[in-house]
Short mmCIF file of C-alpha atoms and ligand atoms in Angstrom, two decimals:
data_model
loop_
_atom_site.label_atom_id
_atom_site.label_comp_id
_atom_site.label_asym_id
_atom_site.label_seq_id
_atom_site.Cartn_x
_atom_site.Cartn_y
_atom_site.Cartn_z
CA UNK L 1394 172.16 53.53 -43.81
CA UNK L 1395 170.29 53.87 -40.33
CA UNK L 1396 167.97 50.95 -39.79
CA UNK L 1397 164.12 52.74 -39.80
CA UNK L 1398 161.72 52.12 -36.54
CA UNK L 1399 159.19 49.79 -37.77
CA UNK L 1400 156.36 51.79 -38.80
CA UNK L 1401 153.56 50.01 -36.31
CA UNK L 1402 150.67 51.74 -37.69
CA UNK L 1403 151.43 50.67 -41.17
CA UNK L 1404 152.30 46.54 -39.88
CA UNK L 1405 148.76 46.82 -37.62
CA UNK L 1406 147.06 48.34 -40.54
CA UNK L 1407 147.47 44.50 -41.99
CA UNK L 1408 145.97 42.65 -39.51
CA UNK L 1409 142.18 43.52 -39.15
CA UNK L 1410 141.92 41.86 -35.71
CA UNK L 1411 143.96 44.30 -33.90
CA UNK L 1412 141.22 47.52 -34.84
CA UNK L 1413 139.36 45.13 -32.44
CA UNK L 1414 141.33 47.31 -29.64
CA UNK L 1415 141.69 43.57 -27.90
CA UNK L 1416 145.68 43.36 -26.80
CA UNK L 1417 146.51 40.12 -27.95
CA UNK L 1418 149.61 38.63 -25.94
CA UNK L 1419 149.70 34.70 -26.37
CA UNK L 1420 150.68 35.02 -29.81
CA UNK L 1421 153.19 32.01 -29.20
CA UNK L 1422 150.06 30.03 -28.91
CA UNK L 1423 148.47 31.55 -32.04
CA UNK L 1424 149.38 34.88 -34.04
CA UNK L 1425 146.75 37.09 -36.00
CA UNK L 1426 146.58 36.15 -39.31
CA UNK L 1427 147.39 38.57 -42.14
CA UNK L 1428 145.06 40.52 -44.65
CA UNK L 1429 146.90 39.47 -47.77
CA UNK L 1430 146.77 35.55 -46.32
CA UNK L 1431 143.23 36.18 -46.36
CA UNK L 1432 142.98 37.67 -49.34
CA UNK L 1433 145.35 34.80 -51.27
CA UNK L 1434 143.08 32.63 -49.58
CA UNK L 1435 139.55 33.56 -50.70
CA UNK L 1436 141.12 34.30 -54.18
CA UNK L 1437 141.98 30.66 -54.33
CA UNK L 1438 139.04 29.51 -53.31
CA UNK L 1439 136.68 31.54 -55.46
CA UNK L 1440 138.08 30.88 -58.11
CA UNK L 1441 140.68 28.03 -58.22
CA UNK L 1442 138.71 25.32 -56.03
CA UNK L 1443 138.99 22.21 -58.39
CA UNK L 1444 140.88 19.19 -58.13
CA UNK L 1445 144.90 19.44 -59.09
CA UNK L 1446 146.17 17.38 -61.92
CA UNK L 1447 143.60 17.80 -64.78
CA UNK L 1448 144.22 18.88 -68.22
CA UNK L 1449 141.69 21.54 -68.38
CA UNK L 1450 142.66 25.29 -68.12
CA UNK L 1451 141.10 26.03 -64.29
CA UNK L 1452 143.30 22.68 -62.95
CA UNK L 1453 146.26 23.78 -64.41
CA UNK L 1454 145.93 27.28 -63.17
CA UNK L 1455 145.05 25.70 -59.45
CA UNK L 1456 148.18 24.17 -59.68
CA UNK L 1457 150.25 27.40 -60.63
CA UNK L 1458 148.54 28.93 -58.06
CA UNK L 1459 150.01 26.39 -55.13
CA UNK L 1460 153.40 25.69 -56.64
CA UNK L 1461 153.62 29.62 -56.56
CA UNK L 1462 153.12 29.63 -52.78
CA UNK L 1463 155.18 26.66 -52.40
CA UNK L 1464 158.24 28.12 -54.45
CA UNK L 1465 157.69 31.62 -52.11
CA UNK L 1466 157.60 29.20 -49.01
CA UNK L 1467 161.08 27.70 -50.30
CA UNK L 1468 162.55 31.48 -50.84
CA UNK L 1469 161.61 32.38 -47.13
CA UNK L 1470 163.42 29.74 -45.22
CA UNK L 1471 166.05 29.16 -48.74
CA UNK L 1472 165.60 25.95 -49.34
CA UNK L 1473 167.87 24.77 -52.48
CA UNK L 1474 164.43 23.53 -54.43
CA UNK L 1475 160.87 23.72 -53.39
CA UNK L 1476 160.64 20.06 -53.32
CA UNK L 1477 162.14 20.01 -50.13
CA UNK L 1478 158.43 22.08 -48.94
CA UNK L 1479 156.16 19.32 -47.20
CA UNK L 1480 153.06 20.73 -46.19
CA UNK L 1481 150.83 19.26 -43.70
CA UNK L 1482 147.97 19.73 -41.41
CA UNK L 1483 150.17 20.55 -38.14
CA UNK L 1484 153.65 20.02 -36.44
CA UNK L 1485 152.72 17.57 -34.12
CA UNK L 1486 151.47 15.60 -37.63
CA UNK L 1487 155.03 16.80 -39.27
CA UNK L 1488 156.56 15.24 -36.32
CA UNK L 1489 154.93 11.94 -36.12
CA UNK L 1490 155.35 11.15 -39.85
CA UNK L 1491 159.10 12.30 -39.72
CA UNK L 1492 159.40 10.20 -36.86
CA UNK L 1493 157.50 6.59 -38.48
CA UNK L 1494 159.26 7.29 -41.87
CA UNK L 1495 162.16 8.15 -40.74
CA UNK L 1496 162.60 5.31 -38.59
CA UNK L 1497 161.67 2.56 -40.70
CA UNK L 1498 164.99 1.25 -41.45
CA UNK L 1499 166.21 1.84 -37.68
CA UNK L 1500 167.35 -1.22 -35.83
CA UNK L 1501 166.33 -2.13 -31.67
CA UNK L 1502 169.95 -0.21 -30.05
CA UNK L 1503 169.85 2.73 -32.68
CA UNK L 1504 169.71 6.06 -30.77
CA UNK L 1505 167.42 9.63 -30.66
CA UNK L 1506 168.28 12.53 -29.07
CA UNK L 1507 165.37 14.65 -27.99
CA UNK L 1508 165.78 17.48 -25.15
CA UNK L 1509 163.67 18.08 -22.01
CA UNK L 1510 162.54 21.82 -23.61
CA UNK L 1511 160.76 20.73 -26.52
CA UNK L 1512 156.86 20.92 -27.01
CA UNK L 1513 155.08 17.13 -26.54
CA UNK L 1514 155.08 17.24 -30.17
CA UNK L 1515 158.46 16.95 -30.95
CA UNK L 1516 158.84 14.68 -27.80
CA UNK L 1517 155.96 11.79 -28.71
CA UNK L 1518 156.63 10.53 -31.79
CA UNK L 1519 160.48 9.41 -30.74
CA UNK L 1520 159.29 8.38 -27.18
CA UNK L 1521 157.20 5.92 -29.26
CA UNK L 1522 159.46 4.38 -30.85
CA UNK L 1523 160.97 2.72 -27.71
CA UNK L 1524 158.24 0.19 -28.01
CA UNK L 1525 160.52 -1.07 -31.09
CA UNK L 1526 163.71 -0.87 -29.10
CA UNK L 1527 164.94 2.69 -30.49
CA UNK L 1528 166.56 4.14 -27.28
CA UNK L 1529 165.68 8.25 -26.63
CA UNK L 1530 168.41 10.09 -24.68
CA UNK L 1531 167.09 13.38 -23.25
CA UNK L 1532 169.90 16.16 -23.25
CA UNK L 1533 168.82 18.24 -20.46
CA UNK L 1534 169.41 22.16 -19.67
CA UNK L 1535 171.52 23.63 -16.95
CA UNK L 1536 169.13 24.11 -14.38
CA UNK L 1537 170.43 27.38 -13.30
CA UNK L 1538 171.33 28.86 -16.79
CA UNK L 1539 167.81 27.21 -18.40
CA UNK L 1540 170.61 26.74 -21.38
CA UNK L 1541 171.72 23.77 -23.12
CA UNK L 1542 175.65 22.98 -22.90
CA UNK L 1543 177.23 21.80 -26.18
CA UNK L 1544 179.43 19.52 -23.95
CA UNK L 1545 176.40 18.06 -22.81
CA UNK L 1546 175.43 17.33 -25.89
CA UNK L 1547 178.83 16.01 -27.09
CA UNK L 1548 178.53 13.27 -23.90
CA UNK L 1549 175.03 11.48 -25.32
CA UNK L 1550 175.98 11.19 -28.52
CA UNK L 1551 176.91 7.97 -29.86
CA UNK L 1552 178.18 5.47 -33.08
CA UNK L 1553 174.53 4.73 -32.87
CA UNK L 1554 172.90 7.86 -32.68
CA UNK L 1555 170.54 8.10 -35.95
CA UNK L 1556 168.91 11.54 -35.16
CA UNK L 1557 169.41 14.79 -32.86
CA UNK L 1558 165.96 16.44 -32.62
CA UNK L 1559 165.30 19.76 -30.70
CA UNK L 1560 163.72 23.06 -30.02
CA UNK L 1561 164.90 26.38 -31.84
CA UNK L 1562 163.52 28.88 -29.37
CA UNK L 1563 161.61 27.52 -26.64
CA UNK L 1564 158.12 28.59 -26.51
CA UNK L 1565 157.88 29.44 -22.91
CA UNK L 1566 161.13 30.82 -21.93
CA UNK L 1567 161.80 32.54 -25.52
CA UNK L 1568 165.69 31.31 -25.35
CA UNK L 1569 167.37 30.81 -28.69
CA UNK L 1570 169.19 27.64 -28.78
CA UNK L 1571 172.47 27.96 -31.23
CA UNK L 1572 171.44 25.34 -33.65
CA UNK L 1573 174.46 26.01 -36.13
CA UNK L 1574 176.79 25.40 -33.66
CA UNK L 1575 174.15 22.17 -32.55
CA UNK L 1576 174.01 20.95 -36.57
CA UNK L 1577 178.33 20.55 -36.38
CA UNK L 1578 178.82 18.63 -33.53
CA UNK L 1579 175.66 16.40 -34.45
CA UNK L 1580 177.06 15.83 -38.16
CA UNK L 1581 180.83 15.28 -36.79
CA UNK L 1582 178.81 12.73 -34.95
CA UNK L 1583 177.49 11.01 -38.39
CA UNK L 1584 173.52 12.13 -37.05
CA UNK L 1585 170.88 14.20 -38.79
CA UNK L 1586 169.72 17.05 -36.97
CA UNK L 1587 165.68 17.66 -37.21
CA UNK L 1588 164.48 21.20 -35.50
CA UNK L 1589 161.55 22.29 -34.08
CA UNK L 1590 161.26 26.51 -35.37
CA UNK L 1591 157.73 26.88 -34.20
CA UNK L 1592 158.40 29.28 -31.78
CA UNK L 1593 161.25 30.77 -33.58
CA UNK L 1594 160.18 31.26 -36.98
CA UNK L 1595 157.25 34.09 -36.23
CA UNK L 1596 160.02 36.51 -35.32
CA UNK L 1597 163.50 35.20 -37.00
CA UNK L 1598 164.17 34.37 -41.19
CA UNK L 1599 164.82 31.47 -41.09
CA UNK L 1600 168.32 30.29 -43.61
CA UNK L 1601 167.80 26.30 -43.37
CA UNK L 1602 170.94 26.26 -45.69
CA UNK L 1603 172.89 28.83 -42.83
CA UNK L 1604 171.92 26.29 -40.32
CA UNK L 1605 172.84 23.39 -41.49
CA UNK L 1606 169.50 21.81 -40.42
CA UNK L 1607 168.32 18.29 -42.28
CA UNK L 1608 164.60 18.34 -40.84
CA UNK L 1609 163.16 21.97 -39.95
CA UNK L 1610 159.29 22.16 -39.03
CA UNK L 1611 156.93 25.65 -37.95
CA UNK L 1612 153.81 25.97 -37.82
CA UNK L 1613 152.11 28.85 -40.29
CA UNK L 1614 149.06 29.75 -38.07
CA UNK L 1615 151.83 30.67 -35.75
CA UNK L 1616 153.48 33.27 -38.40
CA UNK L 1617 150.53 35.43 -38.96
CA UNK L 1618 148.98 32.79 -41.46
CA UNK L 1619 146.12 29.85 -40.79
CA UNK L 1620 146.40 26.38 -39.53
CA UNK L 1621 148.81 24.42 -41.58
CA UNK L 1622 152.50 23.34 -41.12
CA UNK L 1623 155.76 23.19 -42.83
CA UNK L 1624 158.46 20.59 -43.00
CA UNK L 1625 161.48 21.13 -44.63
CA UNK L 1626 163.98 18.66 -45.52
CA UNK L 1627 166.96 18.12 -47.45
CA UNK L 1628 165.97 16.74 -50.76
CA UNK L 1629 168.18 13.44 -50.94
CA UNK L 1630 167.35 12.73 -47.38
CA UNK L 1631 163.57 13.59 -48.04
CA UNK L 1632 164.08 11.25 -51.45
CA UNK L 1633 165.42 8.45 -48.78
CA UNK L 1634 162.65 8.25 -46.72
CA UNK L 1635 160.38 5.71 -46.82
CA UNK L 1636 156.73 7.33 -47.94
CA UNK L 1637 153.09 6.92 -45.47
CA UNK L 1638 150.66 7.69 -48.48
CA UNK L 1639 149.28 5.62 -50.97
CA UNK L 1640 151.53 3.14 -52.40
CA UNK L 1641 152.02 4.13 -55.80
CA UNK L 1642 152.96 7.68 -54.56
CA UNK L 1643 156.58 7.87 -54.35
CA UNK L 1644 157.51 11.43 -55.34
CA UNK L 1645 158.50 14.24 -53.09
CA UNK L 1646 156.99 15.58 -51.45
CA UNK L 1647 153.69 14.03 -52.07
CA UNK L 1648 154.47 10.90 -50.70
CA UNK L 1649 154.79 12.58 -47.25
CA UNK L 1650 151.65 14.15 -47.44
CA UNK L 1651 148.82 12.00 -46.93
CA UNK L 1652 145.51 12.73 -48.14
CA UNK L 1653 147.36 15.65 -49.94
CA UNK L 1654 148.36 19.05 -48.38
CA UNK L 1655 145.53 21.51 -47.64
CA UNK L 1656 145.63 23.86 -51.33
CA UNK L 1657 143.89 26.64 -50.04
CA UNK L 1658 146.09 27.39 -46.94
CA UNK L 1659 149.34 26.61 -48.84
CA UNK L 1660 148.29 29.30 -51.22
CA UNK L 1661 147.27 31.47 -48.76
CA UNK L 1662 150.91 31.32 -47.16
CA UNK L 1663 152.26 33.52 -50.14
CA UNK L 1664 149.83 36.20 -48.45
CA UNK L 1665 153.17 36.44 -45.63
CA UNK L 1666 155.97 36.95 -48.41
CA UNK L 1667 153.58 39.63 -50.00
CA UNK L 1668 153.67 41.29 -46.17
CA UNK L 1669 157.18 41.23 -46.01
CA UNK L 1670 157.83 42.91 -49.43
CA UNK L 1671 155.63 45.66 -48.52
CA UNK L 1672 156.94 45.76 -45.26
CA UNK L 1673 160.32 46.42 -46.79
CA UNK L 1674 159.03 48.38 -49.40
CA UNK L 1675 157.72 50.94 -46.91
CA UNK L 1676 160.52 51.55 -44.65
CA UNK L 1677 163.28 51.20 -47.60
CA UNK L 1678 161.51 53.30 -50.87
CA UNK L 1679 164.78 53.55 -51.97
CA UNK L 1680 166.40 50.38 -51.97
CA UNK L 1681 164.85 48.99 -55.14
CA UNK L 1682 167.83 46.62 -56.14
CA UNK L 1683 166.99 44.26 -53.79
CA UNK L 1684 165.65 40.68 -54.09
CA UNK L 1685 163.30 39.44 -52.33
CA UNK L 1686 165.21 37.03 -49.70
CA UNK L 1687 167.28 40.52 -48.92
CA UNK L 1688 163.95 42.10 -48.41
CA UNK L 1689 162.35 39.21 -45.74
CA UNK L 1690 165.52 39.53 -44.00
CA UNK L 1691 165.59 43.55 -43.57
CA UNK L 1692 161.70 43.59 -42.55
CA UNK L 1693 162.52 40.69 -40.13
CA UNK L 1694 165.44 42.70 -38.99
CA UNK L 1695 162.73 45.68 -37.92
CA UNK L 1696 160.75 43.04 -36.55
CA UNK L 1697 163.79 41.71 -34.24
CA UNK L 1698 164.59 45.00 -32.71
CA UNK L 1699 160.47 46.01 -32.12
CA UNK L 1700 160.56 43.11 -30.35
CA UNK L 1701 163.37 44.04 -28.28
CA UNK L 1702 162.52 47.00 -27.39
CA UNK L 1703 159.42 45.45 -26.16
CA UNK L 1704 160.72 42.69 -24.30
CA UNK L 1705 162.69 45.28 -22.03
CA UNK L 1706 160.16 47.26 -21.42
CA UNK L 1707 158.39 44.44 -19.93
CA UNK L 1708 161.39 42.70 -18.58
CA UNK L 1709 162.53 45.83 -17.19
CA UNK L 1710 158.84 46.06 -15.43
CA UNK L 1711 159.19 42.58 -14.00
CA UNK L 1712 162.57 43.09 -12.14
CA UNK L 1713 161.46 45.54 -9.83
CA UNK L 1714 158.92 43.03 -8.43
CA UNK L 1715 160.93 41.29 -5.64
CA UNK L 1716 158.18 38.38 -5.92
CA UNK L 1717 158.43 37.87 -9.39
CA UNK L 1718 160.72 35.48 -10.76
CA UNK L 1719 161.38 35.49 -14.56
CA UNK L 1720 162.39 32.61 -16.10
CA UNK L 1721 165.71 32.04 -18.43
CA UNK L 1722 167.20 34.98 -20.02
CA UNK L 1723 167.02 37.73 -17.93
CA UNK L 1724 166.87 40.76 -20.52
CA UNK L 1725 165.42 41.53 -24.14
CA UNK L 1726 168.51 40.78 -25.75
CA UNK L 1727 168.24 40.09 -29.55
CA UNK L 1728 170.86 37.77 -29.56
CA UNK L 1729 169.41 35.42 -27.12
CA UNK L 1730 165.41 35.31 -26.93
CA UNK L 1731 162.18 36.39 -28.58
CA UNK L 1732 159.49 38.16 -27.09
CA UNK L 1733 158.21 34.70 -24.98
CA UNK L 1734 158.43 35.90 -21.40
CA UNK L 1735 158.08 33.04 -18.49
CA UNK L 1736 157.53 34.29 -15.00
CA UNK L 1737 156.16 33.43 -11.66
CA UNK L 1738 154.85 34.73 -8.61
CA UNK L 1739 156.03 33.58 -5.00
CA UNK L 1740 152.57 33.16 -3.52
CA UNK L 1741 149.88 33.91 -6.01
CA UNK L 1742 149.04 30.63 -8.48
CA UNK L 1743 149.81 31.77 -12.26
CA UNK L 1744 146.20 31.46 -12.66
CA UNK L 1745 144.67 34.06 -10.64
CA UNK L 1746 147.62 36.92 -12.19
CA UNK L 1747 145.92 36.11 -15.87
CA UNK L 1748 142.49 35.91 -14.19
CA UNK L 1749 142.93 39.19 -12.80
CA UNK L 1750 144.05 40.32 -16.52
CA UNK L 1751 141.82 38.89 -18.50
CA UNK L 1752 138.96 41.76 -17.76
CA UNK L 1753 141.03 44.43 -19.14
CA UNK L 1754 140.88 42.91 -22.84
CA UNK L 1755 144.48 41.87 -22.79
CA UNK L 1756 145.32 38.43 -23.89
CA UNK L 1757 147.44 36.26 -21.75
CA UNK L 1758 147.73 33.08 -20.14
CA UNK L 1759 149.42 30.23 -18.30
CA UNK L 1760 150.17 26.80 -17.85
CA UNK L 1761 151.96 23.98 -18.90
CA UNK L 1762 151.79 24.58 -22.78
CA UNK L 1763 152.62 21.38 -23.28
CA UNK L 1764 156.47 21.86 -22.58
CA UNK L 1765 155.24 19.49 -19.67
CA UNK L 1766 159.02 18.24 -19.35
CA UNK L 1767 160.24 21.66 -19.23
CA UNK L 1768 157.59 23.09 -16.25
CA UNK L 1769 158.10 19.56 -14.47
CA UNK L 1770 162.02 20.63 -14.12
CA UNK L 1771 161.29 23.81 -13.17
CA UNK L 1772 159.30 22.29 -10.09
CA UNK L 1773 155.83 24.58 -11.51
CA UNK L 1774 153.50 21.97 -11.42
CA UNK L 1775 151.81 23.25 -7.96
CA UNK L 1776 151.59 27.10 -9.39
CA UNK L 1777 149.95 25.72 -12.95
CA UNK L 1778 152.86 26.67 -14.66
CA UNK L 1779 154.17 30.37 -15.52
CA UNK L 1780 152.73 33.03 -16.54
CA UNK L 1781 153.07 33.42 -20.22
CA UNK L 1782 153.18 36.74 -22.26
CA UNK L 1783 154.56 36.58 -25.75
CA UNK L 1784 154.72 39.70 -27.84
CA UNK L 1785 155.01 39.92 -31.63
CA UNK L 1786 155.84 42.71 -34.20
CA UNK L 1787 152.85 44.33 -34.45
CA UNK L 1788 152.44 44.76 -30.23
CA UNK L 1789 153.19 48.03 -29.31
CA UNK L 1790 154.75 49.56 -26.61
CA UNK L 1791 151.53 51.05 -25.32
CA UNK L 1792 149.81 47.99 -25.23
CA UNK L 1793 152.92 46.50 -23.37
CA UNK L 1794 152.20 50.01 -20.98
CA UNK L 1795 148.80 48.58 -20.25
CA UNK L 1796 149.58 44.94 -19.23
CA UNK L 1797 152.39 46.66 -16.54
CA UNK L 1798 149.80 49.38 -15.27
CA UNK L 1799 147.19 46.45 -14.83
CA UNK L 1800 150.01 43.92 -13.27
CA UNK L 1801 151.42 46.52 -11.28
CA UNK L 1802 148.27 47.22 -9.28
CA UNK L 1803 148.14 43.59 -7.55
CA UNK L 1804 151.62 42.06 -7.86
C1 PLP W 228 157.49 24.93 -29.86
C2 PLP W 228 156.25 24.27 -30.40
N1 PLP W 228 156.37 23.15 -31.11
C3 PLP W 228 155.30 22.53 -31.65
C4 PLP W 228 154.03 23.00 -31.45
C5 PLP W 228 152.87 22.27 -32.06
O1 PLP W 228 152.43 22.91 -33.22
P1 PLP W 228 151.07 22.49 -33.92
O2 PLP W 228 149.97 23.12 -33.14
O3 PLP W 228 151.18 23.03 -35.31
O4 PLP W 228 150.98 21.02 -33.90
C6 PLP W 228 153.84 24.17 -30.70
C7 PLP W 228 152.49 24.68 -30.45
O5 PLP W 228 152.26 25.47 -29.57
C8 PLP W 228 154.98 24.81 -30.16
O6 PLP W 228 154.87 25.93 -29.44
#
């Protein structure tokens, strides 16, 4: 069967902030959120709001309510049980409990790998624990490719490396990293491999079981929903950790979420699965003997090749400016980036290219976004880092039209 073109009028007709006719393009800092999140969400909260854990009927069904989101959460990435769902208030909070739990039983000489691509917040919490004599190696990118070698890789790990922990897609140059390939050589090595997916996970499925991963965190505001996070982990290694809420609390996941995970948002998060479903359900009327899992990966799969056809256009736009230079992969390709497209400009600072955008309603930016590692490397300090556009699904090549016919009059 021919794969469909994603039906864009039907995807925008779910997100009520787009009628706004604002372009927004800096959704790798934030993506719109979704009617049915909103929906799930005010349903919960009209009529569920009451603590969990009661014995009367509106507790019970508060708690149906969120371990039916939570189970949906555990379909989307496949996760063996939905145990292995934390949910928390952000990933830089998923990060810095991973790291103080995880580490608790970690002796002064044990080794981290963390890379020099990653956002602060997957950077921080093991930098910290040098202070208790944990030593962080920093696997670096080939400064010409903007790639990460394997044999690199191979060189700084060690008997005493405890943990490999890394970007999936960075989220300024868009470049996939090959994490399968990443989660072999880091288990031949006897290490656990933790994974930062928020800049991969609004425009991939996500298979945590296909990867191999142990640790996998993303960020839901980030994948059309609101401000929450998700940390996945492999149960017995979730069960191992030592717990940072109350004492008594030594379950899973509850005693990685302190103060309790947000019940509102995590119901709200079912809001994306019901998206996807309908999202299938449009473009494939006939494929009805489907389950679900099937049906997040085909609407993803429109979503992949939207965004590739997007990312050319724009890619394509930027190569015939002899003073732009575009960072990292140098094409749309599928197989190698998202829609998260780098770029500079040989004499003009990044800032006065978005300033000269932002007028026309269209929603870019730049800076350092805090991948401060990554733009120090890249010598863009002086410029205020790249310039920053990041398309998702529901962009359209029109808009995409409109940020070249702007660009092109001044660059
Ligand atoms: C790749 C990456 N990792 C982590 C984060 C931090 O996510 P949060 O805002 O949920 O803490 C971001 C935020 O921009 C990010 O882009």
């Amino acid at each position: 069967m021919n794969t469909p073109q994603l039906d864009l009028n039907f995807v925008r007709s779910y997100f009520p902030a787009l009628k706004s006719g604002f372009v927004y393009m800096d959704n790798a800092g934030g993506s719109q959120t979704l009617k049915p999140v909103v929906d799930r969400l005010s349903e919960y909260l009209l009529n569920y709001d009451v603590q969990h854990g009661a014995s009367y009927e509106i507790s019970r069904l508060a708690v149906e309510k969120v371990d039916y989101a939570t189970n949906e959460m555990a379909k989307l990435i496949n996760a063996n049980d939905p145990k292995e769902i934390v949910m928390g208030h952000s990933s830089t909070m998923m990060f810095r409990i991973l790291s103080l739990t995880i580490s608790k039983n970690w002796e002064a000489g044990d080794e981290v790998i963390t890379t020099n691509s990653e956002h602060e917040s997957n950077c921080s919490p093991w930098m910290d624990l040098q202070e208790r004599g944990i030593v962080v190696k920093i696997w670096k990118v080939n400064p010409d490719s903007l790639e990460f070698e394997i044999e690199d890789l191979k060189k700084l790990l060690s008997p005493k490396t405890k943990l490999v922990t890394m970007v999936h897609a960075s989220n300024i140059l868009g470049t996939i990293n090959p994490i399968a390939e990443v989660a072999k050589v880091v288990h031949q090595g006897g290490a656990l491999l933790c994974v930062d997916g928020v800049a991969l996970a609004p425009h991939r499925l996500v298979d945590v079981q296909a990867l191999d991963v142990d640790f996998y965190v993303f960020s839901c505001y980030k994948v059309y929903g609101p401000h929450c996070s998700l940390m996945y982990g492999k149960l017995h290694l979730l069960e191992a950790l030592a717990g940072i809420n109350h004492y008594f609390i030594n379950e899973v996941p509850y005693k990685l979420q302190p103060g309790n995970r947000n019940f509102e948002l995590t119901y709200s998060m079912a809001g994306l699965t019901d998206y996807l479903k309908e999202v299938h359900d449009h473009h494939y009327p006939n494929d009805t003997k489907i389950d679900d899992q099937e049906k997040f990966q085909k609407s993803f799969d429109l979503f992949t090749a939207h965004e590739e056809l997007l990312a050319n256009r724009f890619i394509d736009f930027l190569k015939t400016k002899k003073s732009i230079t575009l960072l990292g992969v140098q094409s749309g390709d599928r197989k190698k980036r998202v829609p998260t497209i780098a770029f500079h400009h040989a004499s003009l600072k990044s800032e006065a290219i978005v300033k000269q955008v932002d007028p026309h309603r269209i929603g870019i930016r730049f800076g350092d976004f805090y991948a401060k590692k990554l733009v120090q490397s890249l010598n863009l300090e002086a410029k205020g880092g790249p310039v920053r556009v990041s398309f998702v699904h529901y962009n359209t090549l029109e808009e995409v039209d409109r940020l070249i016919g702007v660009l092109d009059k001044f660059l």
